Amino acid sequence: MKHDHAGIREWLAPLLVVLAGVLAASAAPAGAAAVELQSGSLRMQVSAIADDMLRVRITASGEFPEDASWVVPAEIRHASVPVQPWSGPDAVGFKTAVLSVRVERSTLRLIVSDLAGHEISADTPQRAIEAQGAGFVLRKQITPDQHFFGLGDKTGPLDRRGQAFVNWNTDSYGFQESTDPIYKSVPFFIATGGAGGSYGIFLDNTWRSGFDFGKQDADTLAIGAAGGPIDYYLIYGPQLKRVIERYTDLSGKAPLAPLWSLGFQQSRFSYMSADEVRALATRFRTERIPADAIWLDIDYQDRYRPFTTNQKTFPDLAALSAALRKQAFRLVAITDLHIANVAGQGYAPYDSGVAGDHFLKRPDGSLYVGSVWPGPAVFPDFTRAGTRAWWGNLFQSQLAAGIAGYWNDMNEPAIFNTPSKTMPLDTVHRIDEPGFAPRSATHAEIHNVYGMENSRATYEGLRRLAPDERAYVMTRASFAGGQRYAVTWTGDNSSSWNHLKLSVAMLLNLGMSGFGYSGADVGGYIGAPSAELLTRWIELGAFMPVFRDHYGKGDARKEPWVDGPRHTAIRRHFIEERYRLLPYVYAAADENAHNGAPLMRPVFYDFPEALSAPCGQDTTFMLGERLLVAPPPVLESPANYTICLPAGRWYDYWTGMDAATLPQAAGRAGEAGSAVTRLGFVLDATPGLDKLPVFVRGGAILPRQPLTQSTAETPDGPLSLDVYPGDDCRGEIYQDDGHSMAYTRGEYLRQSLRCEQRADGIAITFEERAGSFQPWWKQLRVTVHGWQGVATAQVQDHAVPVSVNAKAQSVSLLIDDQPHAAQLLIRRAASSH
């Protein structure tokens, strides 16, 4: 569905909710609410569940609804911190250690400020809360300098300001830049740029909802839903990165992904036989293009029936999996949620599902039947814990055959031959879930969480069946908190330059919405990319979290070698660089598991001043906190462009040279030209098919490894530590076995590194390692960039030979591994000339 702005305004008018200073959750326990007020038919409860996090509940019925959530655990919903309450004739409120809360008695208008009096979020003076039948609208004020991000993988520009969106999971084949809604619903956003700093709001409501960021009224943020509770959380930063980290404290952290899933992956709808898959694997190894996984789409199945195999084209799935493992490939298989409605045919998923009463029903008690890939199909009732357990157990035989990961597609749920593209809203779900009272619910309430509960059932089943292996699940549809169960991708995109650019904004907003592991189909799913487009897409994909080439049936081939030796060589080079960078990427994955920081993030995540960059590009992004990727703003254009680097020291990733020595842009009106500005350097860049500007933040210690053809291959040689002197100089090494849960039992390696510039050189400090995992490397190759002059080095009291490259301005040395606290000193030495 395209953006119908008139339709959105018409829908938002009766149904929007303004959450401008408060965030959604479930009911607070008796006595925990810091403020509870009644005004007419409206009743409001505001509680501090943490010093920097509020929960707001509002009801027009006099009684708050059930305290239950698919997202926020009870222990968080019921948490509280000490507050300093106050009461006046016109308003009441309280203070936490960081927030000041005011609620006006007559209107229930909510205003949240910091303790210095800077307003963070404020309801509009009029019509702040409107109950409209079963739905509601909330309105909050927008300040002129605010920007908005989040809501998952919505289309359009990175900044949501001036746009409006609907949350309703939708099969959006062929979506374009203005299509809305699409596959996922994440009712969480971040506001940044205001005087009070950054805040976020999560609306804990699964019904169809809408967010208007100043489209209908430039000064008003409006949020509403067609039904369900007014229950939201306000999360205060004041830094944007802090808001995102705290949101994942609320909604859950993604589990650490298996290492192989961070490598290159190849998929198609569909590879049609086991022989074709074997030939594909062999071609990758012959071409010396690193890769780790091959994906099977629905044609590997018998008549598109989940949990079956086509015995003619895939006669022995276990033998295929074993053969691929010998070539260091994992096999990932699709498993959609539609079970063929075929009684009496010996189809075990249907027979056991009917026997266990696991399928959705119509209001008259009959099974709901909808047409999808297998034809008439029935659908699991995933809001029942017992149904999720039944579903999870269905994976047992394929797991035993060696399938390494699963792909849950079509789970919006998508239904063929219906105008709505989904099942009727009166379809009956039965909620039988810890934390909820047992009851029936309509699809209108459950639709947006159905895909998440599907991926949850898959994830929990894999963890139960193979408890010492990390479960890898990819899902198309999801909801807030879905990162706990699955990685995701942006769905059926197109082979166009616009979609390559669009994918950057979509992945950045997904990362800021909790989904740290996300990707877009490399090359575009629909259509045929030019050779140049596919090459550029692979270049950018090498720096994105999920790196999967996937395309549709009937389209031209999109494997890396399809356009001749020149393009193959460029694509190979960037895929190889991904594998060299895997230690850095894996450390970023470890960081995500601990604090929710997205692997791929906007530049302003770590550099807030970049929001006002004089030459900001929608395509620029960070991988982790140390690498900045700066492709052309018009990706297909050969024209020169400028790159804004944030303040501080930066290095060219490919050469190691200090960016201050690179060509700088001539001065233009409103810019500082070649001078160092508040933002940093403004650099000239010349596009080239084989070029992608990447920069390393000064102060980085970047771990890299020798090239391998897959993550199953042990790197041969030392671990490289590239040191880029600058402020706050540090780095992290993280390793484990890459696939098992042993890391949760202490079998990991985590080591922090620091460096300090001194008058006579640089000191690199190795901190004591944590964990018992033994790494593959025995030596470390340390290279310090930005070095001038001759050098000497020593580790503790032992001298170490050094090699100085005057042209590259670097000094390099080889030392033994340093598992314990130690210091490496590299000093400038007097020249012999």
Coordinates of N, CA and C in Angstrom, one line a residue, residues 372-493:
V372 N -2.3 -20.1 0.7 CA -1.0 -19.6 0.6 C -0.2 -20.5 -0.3
W373 N 1.1 -20.7 -0.1 CA 1.9 -21.5 -1.1 C 1.4 -22.9 -1.2
P374 N 1.1 -23.6 -0.1 CA 0.6 -25.0 -0.3 C -0.8 -25.2 -0.8
G375 N -1.5 -24.1 -1.0 CA -2.9 -24.1 -1.3 C -3.7 -23.8 0.0
P376 N -4.9 -24.4 0.2 CA -5.6 -24.2 1.4 C -4.7 -24.6 2.6
A377 N -4.7 -23.7 3.6 CA -3.8 -23.9 4.8 C -4.4 -23.5 6.1
V378 N -4.0 -24.1 7.1 CA -4.4 -23.7 8.5 C -3.2 -23.1 9.2
F379 N -3.4 -22.4 10.3 CA -2.4 -21.6 10.9 C -2.3 -21.8 12.4
P380 N -1.1 -22.0 12.9 CA -0.9 -22.3 14.4 C -1.3 -21.1 15.2
D381 N -1.8 -21.4 16.4 CA -2.3 -20.4 17.4 C -1.2 -20.1 18.3
F382 N -0.2 -19.2 17.9 CA 1.0 -19.0 18.6 C 0.9 -18.3 19.9
T383 N -0.3 -17.8 20.2 CA -0.5 -17.1 21.5 C -0.7 -18.2 22.6
R384 N -0.7 -19.4 22.2 CA -0.7 -20.5 23.2 C 0.6 -21.1 23.4
A385 N 1.1 -21.1 24.7 CA 2.4 -21.7 25.0 C 2.5 -23.1 24.5
G386 N 1.4 -23.9 24.6 CA 1.5 -25.3 24.2 C 1.6 -25.4 22.7
T387 N 1.0 -24.5 21.9 CA 1.1 -24.5 20.5 C 2.6 -24.2 20.1
R388 N 3.2 -23.2 20.7 CA 4.6 -22.9 20.4 C 5.5 -24.1 20.7
A389 N 5.2 -24.8 21.8 CA 6.0 -26.0 22.1 C 5.8 -27.1 21.0
W390 N 4.6 -27.3 20.6 CA 4.3 -28.2 19.5 C 5.1 -27.8 18.2
W391 N 5.0 -26.6 17.9 CA 5.6 -26.1 16.7 C 7.1 -26.3 16.8
G392 N 7.7 -25.9 17.9 CA 9.2 -26.1 18.0 C 9.6 -27.5 17.9
N393 N 8.8 -28.5 18.3 CA 9.2 -29.9 18.2 C 9.2 -30.4 16.8
L394 N 8.5 -29.7 15.9 CA 8.4 -30.1 14.5 C 9.8 -30.0 13.8
F395 N 10.7 -29.3 14.3 CA 12.0 -29.1 13.7 C 13.0 -30.2 14.0
Q396 N 12.6 -31.2 14.8 CA 13.5 -32.2 15.2 C 14.2 -33.0 14.1
S397 N 13.5 -33.4 13.1 CA 14.1 -34.3 12.1 C 15.0 -33.4 11.2
Q398 N 14.7 -32.2 10.9 CA 15.6 -31.4 10.1 C 16.8 -31.0 10.8
L399 N 16.7 -30.7 12.1 CA 17.9 -30.4 12.9 C 18.8 -31.6 12.9
A400 N 18.2 -32.8 13.1 CA 19.0 -34.0 13.1 C 19.7 -34.2 11.7
A401 N 19.1 -33.7 10.7 CA 19.7 -33.8 9.3 C 20.8 -32.7 9.1
G402 N 21.0 -31.9 10.0 CA 22.1 -30.9 10.0 C 21.8 -29.5 9.5
I403 N 20.5 -29.2 9.4 CA 20.1 -27.8 9.1 C 20.6 -26.9 10.2
A404 N 21.2 -25.8 9.8 CA 21.9 -24.9 10.8 C 21.1 -23.7 11.2
G405 N 20.1 -23.3 10.4 CA 19.3 -22.2 10.8 C 18.0 -22.2 10.0
Y406 N 17.0 -21.4 10.5 CA 15.7 -21.4 9.9 C 15.2 -20.0 9.6
W407 N 14.3 -20.0 8.6 CA 13.9 -18.7 8.0 C 12.3 -18.8 8.0
N408 N 11.7 -17.9 8.9 CA 10.3 -17.8 9.0 C 9.8 -16.7 8.1
D409 N 9.2 -17.0 7.0 CA 8.7 -16.0 6.0 C 7.2 -16.0 6.0
M410 N 6.6 -15.1 5.4 CA 5.1 -15.0 5.2 C 4.3 -14.9 6.5
N411 N 5.0 -14.4 7.5 CA 4.3 -14.5 8.8 C 3.7 -13.2 9.3
E412 N 3.3 -12.4 8.4 CA 2.5 -11.2 8.8 C 1.2 -11.4 9.5
P413 N 0.4 -12.4 9.2 CA 0.6 -13.5 8.2 C 0.0 -13.0 6.9
A414 N 0.7 -13.5 5.8 CA 0.3 -13.2 4.4 C -0.7 -14.3 4.0
I415 N -1.8 -13.8 3.4 CA -2.8 -14.7 2.8 C -3.1 -14.3 1.4
F416 N -3.1 -15.3 0.5 CA -3.3 -15.0 -0.9 C -4.8 -14.7 -1.2
N417 N -5.1 -14.0 -2.3 CA -6.4 -13.9 -2.8 C -7.4 -13.2 -1.9
T418 N -6.9 -12.3 -1.0 CA -7.7 -11.5 -0.2 C -7.3 -10.0 -0.3
P419 N -8.3 -9.1 -0.4 CA -7.9 -7.7 -0.5 C -7.0 -7.2 0.7
S420 N -7.3 -7.7 1.9 CA -6.5 -7.3 3.0 C -5.1 -7.9 3.1
K421 N -4.8 -8.9 2.3 CA -3.6 -9.6 2.3 C -3.3 -10.4 3.6
T422 N -4.4 -10.5 4.4 CA -4.2 -11.2 5.7 C -5.5 -11.9 6.1
M423 N -5.5 -12.5 7.2 CA -6.8 -13.2 7.6 C -7.8 -12.3 8.2
P424 N -9.1 -12.7 8.3 CA -10.1 -11.8 8.8 C -9.8 -11.4 10.2
L425 N -10.2 -10.1 10.5 CA -9.9 -9.6 11.8 C -10.7 -10.2 13.0
D426 N -11.7 -11.0 12.6 CA -12.5 -11.7 13.7 C -12.0 -13.1 13.9
T427 N -10.9 -13.5 13.2 CA -10.3 -14.8 13.5 C -9.9 -14.9 15.0
V428 N -10.1 -16.1 15.6 CA -10.0 -16.2 17.0 C -8.7 -16.8 17.4
H429 N -8.0 -16.1 18.3 CA -6.7 -16.5 18.9 C -7.1 -16.8 20.4
R430 N -6.5 -17.8 20.9 CA -6.7 -18.1 22.3 C -5.4 -17.8 23.1
I431 N -5.4 -16.9 24.0 CA -4.3 -16.5 24.8 C -4.1 -17.5 26.0
D432 N -3.1 -18.3 26.0 CA -2.8 -19.2 27.1 C -1.3 -19.1 27.3
E433 N -0.9 -18.1 28.0 CA 0.5 -17.6 28.1 C 0.8 -17.2 29.5
P434 N 1.9 -17.6 30.1 CA 2.2 -17.1 31.5 C 2.2 -15.6 31.5
G435 N 1.6 -15.0 32.5 CA 1.5 -13.6 32.7 C 0.2 -13.0 32.1
F436 N -0.6 -13.8 31.4 CA -1.8 -13.3 30.8 C -3.0 -14.2 31.5
A437 N -4.1 -13.5 31.6 CA -5.3 -14.3 32.0 C -5.7 -15.1 30.8
P438 N -6.1 -16.4 30.9 CA -6.6 -17.1 29.7 C -7.8 -16.5 29.1
R439 N -7.8 -16.2 27.8 CA -9.0 -15.6 27.2 C -8.8 -15.8 25.7
S440 N -9.9 -15.4 25.0 CA -9.8 -15.4 23.5 C -9.6 -13.9 23.1
A441 N -8.9 -13.8 21.9 CA -8.7 -12.4 21.4 C -8.9 -12.5 19.9
T442 N -9.3 -11.4 19.3 CA -9.4 -11.4 17.8 C -8.1 -11.1 17.1
H443 N -8.1 -11.4 15.8 CA -6.9 -11.1 15.1 C -6.6 -9.6 15.0
A444 N -7.5 -8.8 15.2 CA -7.3 -7.3 15.3 C -6.3 -7.0 16.4
E445 N -6.3 -7.7 17.5 CA -5.4 -7.5 18.6 C -4.1 -8.2 18.4
I446 N -4.1 -9.4 17.8 CA -2.9 -10.2 17.8 C -2.1 -10.1 16.5
H447 N -2.7 -9.6 15.4 CA -2.0 -9.5 14.1 C -0.6 -9.1 14.2
N448 N -0.3 -8.0 14.8 CA 1.0 -7.4 14.8 C 2.1 -8.2 15.6
V449 N 1.6 -9.0 16.5 CA 2.6 -9.9 17.3 C 2.6 -11.3 16.8
Y450 N 1.8 -11.6 15.8 CA 1.7 -13.0 15.3 C 3.1 -13.5 14.7
G451 N 3.7 -12.7 13.9 CA 5.0 -13.0 13.3 C 6.1 -13.2 14.4
M452 N 6.1 -12.3 15.4 CA 7.0 -12.4 16.4 C 6.9 -13.7 17.2
E453 N 5.6 -14.0 17.5 CA 5.4 -15.3 18.3 C 5.7 -16.5 17.4
N454 N 5.6 -16.4 16.1 CA 6.0 -17.5 15.2 C 7.5 -17.7 15.4
S455 N 8.3 -16.6 15.3 CA 9.8 -16.7 15.4 C 10.2 -17.1 16.8
R456 N 9.4 -16.7 17.8 CA 9.7 -17.1 19.2 C 9.5 -18.6 19.3
A457 N 8.4 -19.1 18.7 CA 8.2 -20.6 18.8 C 9.3 -21.3 18.1
T458 N 9.8 -20.8 17.0 CA 10.9 -21.5 16.3 C 12.2 -21.4 17.1
Y459 N 12.5 -20.2 17.6 CA 13.7 -20.0 18.4 C 13.7 -20.9 19.7
E460 N 12.6 -20.9 20.4 CA 12.5 -21.7 21.6 C 12.6 -23.2 21.3
G461 N 12.0 -23.6 20.2 CA 12.1 -25.0 19.9 C 13.5 -25.4 19.5
L462 N 14.2 -24.6 18.8 CA 15.6 -24.9 18.5 C 16.5 -25.0 19.7
R463 N 16.2 -24.0 20.6 CA 17.0 -24.0 21.9 C 16.7 -25.3 22.7
R464 N 15.5 -25.7 22.7 CA 15.1 -26.9 23.5 C 15.6 -28.2 22.8
L465 N 15.6 -28.3 21.5 CA 16.0 -29.5 20.8 C 17.5 -29.6 20.8
A466 N 18.2 -28.5 20.7 CA 19.7 -28.4 20.6 C 20.2 -27.4 21.6
P467 N 20.1 -27.8 22.9 CA 20.3 -26.8 24.0 C 21.8 -26.2 24.0
D468 N 22.7 -26.9 23.4 CA 24.1 -26.3 23.5 C 24.5 -25.7 22.2
E469 N 23.5 -25.4 21.3 CA 23.8 -24.7 20.0 C 23.0 -23.4 20.0
R470 N 23.6 -22.4 19.4 CA 22.9 -21.1 19.3 C 21.8 -21.3 18.2
A471 N 20.7 -20.8 18.5 CA 19.6 -20.9 17.5 C 19.7 -19.7 16.6
Y472 N 19.6 -20.0 15.3 CA 19.6 -18.9 14.3 C 18.3 -18.9 13.5
V473 N 17.5 -17.9 13.7 CA 16.2 -17.7 13.0 C 16.2 -16.4 12.3
M474 N 15.7 -16.3 11.1 CA 15.4 -15.1 10.4 C 13.9 -15.0 10.2
T475 N 13.3 -13.8 10.5 CA 11.9 -13.6 10.4 C 11.6 -12.4 9.5
R476 N 10.5 -12.4 8.8 CA 10.1 -11.2 8.0 C 9.3 -10.3 8.8
A477 N 8.3 -10.8 9.5 CA 7.4 -10.0 10.3 C 7.8 -10.1 11.8
S478 N 7.6 -9.0 12.5 CA 7.9 -9.0 13.9 C 7.3 -7.8 14.6
F479 N 7.6 -7.7 15.9 CA 7.1 -6.6 16.7 C 8.2 -6.1 17.6
A480 N 7.9 -5.1 18.4 CA 8.9 -4.6 19.4 C 9.3 -5.8 20.3
G481 N 10.6 -6.0 20.5 CA 11.1 -7.1 21.3 C 11.4 -8.3 20.5
G482 N 11.1 -8.3 19.2 CA 11.3 -9.5 18.3 C 12.8 -9.8 18.2
Q483 N 13.7 -8.9 18.5 CA 15.1 -9.1 18.4 C 15.5 -10.2 19.4
R484 N 14.7 -10.6 20.4 CA 15.1 -11.6 21.3 C 15.1 -13.0 20.6
Y485 N 14.4 -13.1 19.5 CA 14.2 -14.4 18.9 C 14.8 -14.6 17.5
A486 N 14.9 -13.5 16.8 CA 15.3 -13.6 15.4 C 16.0 -12.4 14.8
V487 N 16.8 -12.6 13.8 CA 17.3 -11.5 13.0 C 16.3 -11.2 12.0
T488 N 16.5 -10.2 11.2 CA 15.4 -9.8 10.2 C 16.0 -9.2 9.0
W489 N 15.2 -9.0 8.0 CA 15.6 -8.4 6.7 C 14.5 -7.5 6.3
T490 N 14.7 -6.7 5.3 CA 13.7 -5.7 4.8 C 12.7 -6.2 3.8
G491 N 12.7 -7.5 3.6 CA 11.7 -8.0 2.7 C 12.0 -7.9 1.2
D492 N 10.9 -8.0 0.4 CA 11.0 -8.1 -1.0 C 11.3 -6.7 -1.7
N493 N 12.6 -6.3 -1.6 CA 13.0 -5.1 -2.2 C 13.2 -5.2 -3.7

